[in-house]
Short mmCIF file of C-alpha atoms in Angstrom, two decimals:
data_model
loop_
_atom_site.label_atom_id
_atom_site.label_comp_id
_atom_site.label_asym_id
_atom_site.label_seq_id
_atom_site.Cartn_x
_atom_site.Cartn_y
_atom_site.Cartn_z
CA MET A 1 0.00 0.00 0.00
CA ARG A 2 2.82 2.41 0.90
CA PHE A 3 4.61 1.68 -2.39
CA LEU A 4 1.40 2.40 -4.32
CA SER A 5 0.95 5.70 -2.45
CA VAL A 6 4.45 6.91 -3.28
CA TRP A 7 4.08 5.92 -6.95
CA LEU A 8 0.73 7.70 -7.35
CA VAL A 9 1.98 10.91 -5.74
CA THR A 10 5.13 10.89 -7.88
CA LEU A 11 3.06 10.39 -11.02
CA ALA A 12 0.69 13.21 -10.12
CA VAL A 13 3.46 15.70 -9.37
CA SER A 14 5.87 14.92 -12.22
CA GLY A 15 3.58 13.86 -15.04
CA PRO A 16 4.68 12.11 -18.24
CA ALA A 17 7.36 13.66 -20.45
CA LEU A 18 6.05 14.63 -23.87
CA ALA A 19 9.07 13.65 -25.96
CA GLY A 20 10.16 11.02 -28.38
CA VAL A 21 11.58 10.07 -31.73
CA VAL A 22 9.31 11.36 -34.49
CA TRP A 23 10.92 9.69 -37.51
CA ARG A 24 13.99 7.71 -38.59
CA GLY A 25 15.59 7.78 -42.00
CA ASP A 26 18.70 5.78 -41.11
CA PHE A 27 18.41 3.11 -43.86
CA GLU A 28 18.47 0.31 -41.27
CA THR A 29 15.62 -1.27 -43.22
CA GLY A 30 18.26 -2.10 -45.81
CA ASN A 31 16.43 -0.09 -48.49
CA ARG A 32 14.89 3.34 -49.17
CA SER A 33 11.44 2.47 -47.78
CA GLN A 34 11.64 4.97 -44.87
CA TYR A 35 11.35 7.80 -47.40
CA SER A 36 8.30 9.02 -49.29
CA GLY A 37 9.90 8.89 -52.71
CA VAL A 38 12.89 9.46 -54.95
CA GLN A 39 14.03 11.79 -57.70
CA MET A 40 16.69 9.83 -59.59
CA VAL A 41 17.62 8.80 -63.09
CA SER A 42 18.43 5.20 -62.12
CA ALA A 43 18.66 3.00 -59.03
CA ASP A 44 22.45 2.98 -59.02
CA ARG A 45 22.44 6.71 -58.25
CA LEU A 46 20.82 6.19 -54.81
CA GLN A 47 22.23 2.95 -53.41
CA VAL A 48 21.82 1.59 -49.87
CA VAL A 49 25.28 0.23 -49.04
CA THR A 50 26.97 -1.63 -46.20
CA SER A 51 30.27 0.25 -46.51
CA PRO A 52 31.12 2.88 -45.58
CA VAL A 53 28.63 3.37 -42.72
CA ALA A 54 28.62 5.76 -39.77
CA GLU A 55 26.14 3.88 -37.55
CA GLY A 56 24.32 0.58 -37.77
CA ARG A 57 24.63 -1.61 -40.86
CA TYR A 58 23.53 0.58 -43.76
CA ALA A 59 24.05 4.01 -45.32
CA LEU A 60 23.05 5.79 -48.54
CA LYS A 61 25.46 6.41 -51.40
CA ALA A 62 24.24 9.30 -53.58
CA THR A 63 25.91 9.81 -56.96
CA VAL A 64 25.37 12.58 -59.50
CA VAL A 65 26.75 12.55 -63.05
CA GLN A 66 26.49 15.63 -65.24
CA GLY A 67 23.19 15.44 -67.09
CA ASP A 68 21.26 13.68 -64.28
CA ASP A 69 17.99 15.62 -64.38
CA PRO A 70 15.06 13.36 -63.44
CA ILE A 71 12.52 16.19 -63.00
CA ASP A 72 13.56 18.59 -65.79
CA SER A 73 14.81 21.22 -63.33
CA SER A 74 17.51 23.86 -63.32
CA GLY A 75 20.22 21.55 -61.94
CA ASN A 76 21.39 17.94 -61.77
CA ARG A 77 20.23 15.76 -58.91
CA ASN A 78 19.53 12.39 -57.38
CA GLU A 79 17.63 12.84 -54.11
CA LEU A 80 15.33 11.14 -51.62
CA PHE A 81 12.47 13.09 -50.10
CA HIS A 82 10.42 12.65 -46.93
CA LEU A 83 7.07 14.46 -46.84
CA SER A 84 7.42 15.50 -43.22
CA ASN A 85 5.18 18.58 -43.66
CA GLU A 86 6.81 20.81 -41.05
CA THR A 87 4.32 23.57 -40.24
CA ALA A 88 4.71 27.02 -38.73
CA GLY A 89 5.18 26.92 -34.96
CA THR A 90 6.57 23.38 -34.74
CA GLU A 91 10.01 22.76 -33.25
CA TYR A 92 12.30 19.76 -33.78
CA TYR A 93 15.82 18.43 -33.47
CA TYR A 94 17.39 16.64 -36.45
CA ARG A 95 20.62 14.62 -36.44
CA TRP A 96 22.35 13.00 -39.40
CA LYS A 97 25.80 12.21 -40.77
CA VAL A 98 27.36 12.98 -44.14
CA MET A 99 30.63 11.96 -45.77
CA PHE A 100 32.05 13.38 -49.00
CA ALA A 101 34.01 10.96 -51.16
CA PRO A 102 37.80 11.50 -51.30
CA ASP A 103 37.48 12.70 -54.91
CA TYR A 104 34.46 14.95 -54.28
CA PRO A 105 34.70 17.81 -56.81
CA SER A 106 35.82 21.28 -55.79
CA GLU A 107 33.67 23.73 -57.74
CA ARG A 108 32.78 27.35 -57.18
CA ALA A 109 29.12 26.52 -57.63
CA TRP A 110 26.35 25.29 -55.34
CA GLN A 111 26.13 21.61 -54.40
CA VAL A 112 23.26 20.87 -51.99
CA PHE A 113 23.48 17.72 -49.87
CA THR A 114 20.58 18.29 -47.42
CA GLN A 115 17.64 20.66 -47.72
CA TRP A 116 14.23 21.46 -46.33
CA HIS A 117 12.17 22.53 -49.31
CA HIS A 118 8.84 24.34 -49.31
CA ASP A 119 5.80 22.71 -50.86
CA GLY A 120 5.52 25.42 -53.49
CA CYS A 121 6.71 24.72 -57.02
CA CYS A 122 9.62 27.07 -57.43
CA GLY A 123 12.46 28.98 -55.87
CA SER A 124 15.32 28.20 -53.53
CA PRO A 125 14.63 26.06 -50.45
CA PRO A 126 14.25 27.95 -47.16
CA VAL A 127 16.96 25.77 -45.54
CA GLU A 128 19.90 24.25 -47.42
CA PHE A 129 23.16 22.63 -46.38
CA HIS A 130 25.46 22.90 -49.36
CA VAL A 131 29.05 22.95 -50.57
CA TYR A 132 30.59 25.89 -52.38
CA GLY A 133 34.21 25.56 -53.42
CA GLU A 134 36.07 24.29 -50.37
CA GLU A 135 33.38 25.28 -47.84
CA MET A 136 30.33 23.65 -46.31
CA ARG A 137 27.57 26.17 -45.73
CA LEU A 138 24.15 26.55 -44.13
CA THR A 139 21.95 29.08 -45.92
CA LEU A 140 18.39 30.11 -45.06
CA THR A 141 15.80 31.73 -47.34
CA SER A 142 18.58 32.15 -49.96
CA SER A 143 20.00 35.22 -48.25
CA VAL A 144 21.42 34.42 -44.80
CA THR A 145 24.41 32.13 -44.23
CA PRO A 146 24.99 31.78 -40.46
CA TRP A 147 27.58 28.98 -40.74
CA THR A 148 30.50 27.95 -42.93
CA ALA A 149 33.30 25.43 -42.36
CA PRO A 150 36.12 23.92 -44.39
CA LEU A 151 35.11 20.96 -46.54
CA THR A 152 36.84 17.80 -45.36
CA ARG A 153 36.58 14.69 -47.49
CA GLY A 154 36.65 11.03 -46.50
CA VAL A 155 35.38 11.56 -42.92
CA TRP A 156 31.90 11.57 -41.40
CA HIS A 157 30.41 14.95 -40.48
CA GLU A 158 27.69 14.87 -37.84
CA PHE A 159 25.05 17.60 -37.84
CA ILE A 160 22.49 18.34 -35.12
CA PHE A 161 20.02 20.97 -36.26
CA HIS A 162 17.51 22.48 -33.83
CA VAL A 163 14.88 24.60 -35.55
CA LYS A 164 11.59 26.30 -34.87
CA TRP A 165 9.73 26.64 -38.14
CA SER A 166 8.32 30.09 -38.85
CA ALA A 167 8.27 32.68 -41.62
CA ASP A 168 8.58 35.35 -38.92
CA ALA A 169 12.23 36.10 -38.12
CA ASN A 170 11.21 37.09 -34.58
CA THR A 171 9.62 33.68 -33.96
CA GLY A 172 11.71 31.21 -35.93
CA PHE A 173 15.15 30.22 -34.71
CA ILE A 174 17.95 27.73 -35.28
CA GLU A 175 20.82 26.12 -33.40
CA LEU A 176 23.50 24.00 -35.05
CA TRP A 177 26.10 21.53 -33.78
CA HIS A 178 28.83 20.18 -36.04
CA ASN A 179 30.66 17.12 -34.68
CA ARG A 180 29.17 17.87 -31.23
CA GLU A 181 30.52 21.43 -31.16
CA LYS A 182 27.90 24.17 -31.12
CA VAL A 183 28.72 26.32 -34.12
CA VAL A 184 25.54 28.42 -34.28
CA PRO A 185 23.98 29.50 -30.97
CA ARG A 186 20.26 30.03 -30.78
CA THR A 187 19.63 32.67 -33.46
CA ASN A 188 16.32 34.14 -34.56
CA LEU A 189 15.77 33.76 -38.30
CA ALA A 190 12.96 33.07 -40.75
CA THR A 191 13.07 29.31 -41.38
CA MET A 192 10.26 28.94 -43.92
CA TYR A 193 8.20 30.92 -46.41
CA ALA A 194 4.80 32.29 -45.45
CA GLY A 195 1.86 30.07 -46.29
CA THR A 196 3.94 26.95 -47.01
CA LYS A 197 5.06 23.75 -45.33
CA ASN A 198 8.56 22.27 -45.46
CA TYR A 199 9.74 18.77 -46.26
CA LEU A 200 13.13 17.03 -46.18
CA LYS A 201 15.31 16.17 -49.19
CA LEU A 202 18.75 14.58 -49.09
CA GLY A 203 21.17 13.11 -51.57
CA LEU A 204 22.98 15.48 -53.95
CA TYR A 205 21.63 18.35 -56.04
CA ARG A 206 24.05 20.67 -57.85
CA LYS A 207 24.51 23.19 -60.63
CA ASP A 208 24.37 21.57 -64.05
CA THR A 209 27.66 23.13 -65.19
CA ILE A 210 29.64 20.83 -62.86
CA VAL A 211 31.35 18.09 -64.88
CA PRO A 212 33.10 15.67 -62.43
CA VAL A 213 31.08 12.88 -60.83
CA GLY A 214 30.02 13.69 -57.27
CA VAL A 215 29.52 11.09 -54.51
CA VAL A 216 28.24 11.80 -50.99
CA TYR A 217 27.14 9.35 -48.26
CA HIS A 218 24.27 9.88 -45.80
CA ASP A 219 23.52 7.94 -42.62
CA ALA A 220 21.74 7.93 -39.24
CA PHE A 221 19.03 10.55 -39.92
CA ILE A 222 16.70 10.93 -36.94
CA LYS A 223 14.09 13.53 -35.96
CA GLY A 224 12.90 14.14 -32.41
CA THR A 225 11.27 16.65 -30.08
CA GLN A 226 14.18 16.86 -27.64
CA LEU A 227 17.94 16.80 -27.95
CA ALA A 228 18.17 13.54 -26.01
CA ASP A 229 15.85 11.86 -28.52
CA VAL A 230 18.27 12.21 -31.41
CA LEU A 231 21.53 11.37 -29.66
CA PRO A 232 22.76 7.78 -29.98
CA PRO A 233 22.95 5.71 -26.78
CA ALA A 234 26.32 5.80 -25.07
CA PRO A 235 28.42 2.65 -25.56
CA PRO A 236 28.25 0.27 -22.57
CA ASP A 237 31.88 0.85 -21.58
CA ALA A 238 31.91 4.59 -22.20
CA GLY A 239 32.24 5.38 -18.50
CA THR A 240 31.70 8.80 -16.94
CA PRO A 241 34.07 11.56 -18.06
CA PRO A 242 35.84 13.54 -15.32
CA PRO A 243 34.28 16.92 -14.41
CA ASP A 244 37.00 18.83 -16.25
CA ALA A 245 36.84 16.77 -19.43
CA GLY A 246 35.84 19.85 -21.36
CA THR A 247 33.27 18.52 -23.81
CA PRO A 248 32.64 20.94 -26.68
CA ASP A 249 29.11 21.85 -25.59
CA ALA A 250 27.40 21.32 -22.25
CA GLY A 251 24.88 18.49 -22.39
CA LEU A 252 26.29 16.90 -25.53
CA PRO A 253 28.49 13.82 -25.20
CA PRO A 254 31.53 13.69 -27.45
CA ALA A 255 30.95 12.18 -30.84
CA GLU A 256 31.61 8.47 -31.20
CA PRO A 257 34.73 7.66 -33.20
CA ASP A 258 33.99 7.04 -36.86
CA PRO A 259 34.41 3.58 -38.38
CA SER A 260 37.47 3.12 -40.54
CA THR A 261 37.16 5.34 -43.58
CA PRO A 262 39.52 6.25 -46.41
CA ALA A 263 42.07 8.91 -45.52
CA PRO A 264 41.20 12.34 -46.92
CA GLU A 265 42.88 13.20 -50.19
CA ALA A 266 43.94 16.58 -51.44
CA PRO A 267 41.02 18.48 -53.02
CA THR A 268 40.79 18.46 -56.76
CA SER A 269 41.02 21.76 -58.57
CA GLY A 270 37.70 23.32 -59.52
CA GLY A 271 36.28 25.69 -62.04
CA GLU A 272 36.40 29.45 -61.67
CA THR A 273 32.79 30.20 -62.53
CA THR A 274 30.90 32.72 -60.44
CA PRO A 275 28.77 31.44 -57.52
CA GLY A 276 25.63 29.69 -58.69
CA GLY A 277 23.79 30.69 -55.54
CA THR A 278 20.17 29.70 -55.31
CA PRO A 279 19.93 26.04 -56.31
CA GLU A 280 16.42 25.98 -57.75
CA THR A 281 17.05 28.92 -60.10
CA GLY A 282 20.86 29.04 -60.28
CA GLU A 283 20.68 32.81 -60.73
CA SER A 284 21.50 34.87 -57.65
CA PRO A 285 24.38 33.99 -55.30
CA PRO A 286 23.95 33.08 -51.64
CA GLY A 287 24.08 35.92 -49.15
CA GLY A 288 27.00 36.87 -46.97
CA VAL A 289 27.70 35.65 -43.47
CA PRO A 290 25.96 37.91 -40.92
CA GLU A 291 27.04 38.40 -37.37
CA ILE A 292 25.52 35.65 -35.26
CA ILE A 293 23.55 37.10 -32.38
CA GLU A 294 22.67 35.02 -29.35
CA SER A 295 18.98 35.44 -28.65
CA GLY A 296 17.33 35.59 -25.26
CA THR A 297 17.10 32.81 -22.70
CA ASN A 298 15.99 29.56 -24.19
CA THR A 299 12.54 28.70 -22.92
CA GLY A 300 13.35 25.01 -22.83
CA ILE A 301 14.21 22.02 -24.95
CA GLY A 302 11.16 20.03 -25.88
CA CYS A 303 8.20 20.10 -23.53
CA SER A 304 6.83 18.22 -20.53
CA ALA A 305 3.59 18.05 -18.58
CA ALA A 306 3.66 18.65 -14.85
CA GLY A 307 0.81 17.62 -12.56
CA SER A 308 -0.80 20.10 -10.22
CA PRO A 309 0.18 20.10 -6.48
CA LEU A 310 -3.58 20.11 -5.75
CA ALA A 311 -3.87 16.87 -7.66
CA ALA A 312 -1.16 15.36 -5.48
CA LEU A 313 -2.93 16.52 -2.30
CA ALA A 314 -6.20 15.09 -3.56
CA LEU A 315 -4.51 11.75 -4.15
CA LEU A 316 -3.03 11.80 -0.66
CA GLY A 317 -6.46 12.50 0.79
CA LEU A 318 -7.95 9.62 -1.17
CA LEU A 319 -5.21 7.27 0.00
CA GLY A 320 -5.75 8.38 3.59
CA ALA A 321 -9.43 7.56 3.32
CA LEU A 322 -8.60 4.16 1.86
CA ARG A 323 -6.24 3.44 4.79
CA ALA A 324 -8.93 4.42 7.33
CA ARG A 325 -11.45 2.20 5.62
CA TYR A 326 -8.92 -0.61 5.54
CA ARG A 327 -8.31 -0.28 9.32
CA ARG A 328 -12.08 -0.48 9.99
#
């Protein structure tokens, strides 16, 4: 009886946590069935492979050859898409890993490897992770680039992207971790276009003037409502790091070591064409890198439901009555 009383009071006061994994696109089915569809010229352009992999047993190998244009668009592509239908006001964490082949082309033109596209027909996606020359970039609404980093080939890059979807720059925000280091603090930005919904696309989409074959690998995509939902479980023998271990960002464990992968090779020389910029039109270049401004205090990661203290007192009263009745 006492055990039951303690459990009921704890449940009433704490309440259930409203969190969880929303979707996985990690290819652990051994095929592309986790995704809504494909845009590809042939099956060999989007292959589920067993090597190299970042986590689990499978990963995606995306290949683009000049002329690959399955939807008669402004660029060349082979992509998967997931009709996730992110709507204004929703907030999620996304984690995934990407590796660029050792001979990945160096071109001063856009090469998109992950994007959240709007459900309208035309224009640049509101969120795109892309390569330009020897840089990886994150660009939003085709005009703001809050993050760039050197392109490194032959190693896995882990991204954790926290976003609140909104066309209002005062409401929408992003945070970004690269290899467990926070590289973009919480920053208010427009993350979608007004009156639209966003959906995920990954693979490779690039300007059609690029000649060399491009290969990029994707793995471990997961979407959740809290940061803890998208992080992989710690290995059994990981142990507890000392207090002064100095992890890159509080609350994030260090990234797991990558499986054996080919050593990075020197980048190949690229063309000298002007920036292609917006992928869907290929006309105007991406915007510059603005100063990143830390917004106000974060109101919390994810959400939880807490029971009322009055509910706990009511439960205690009920249990007291049950005890009295039991004594009689």
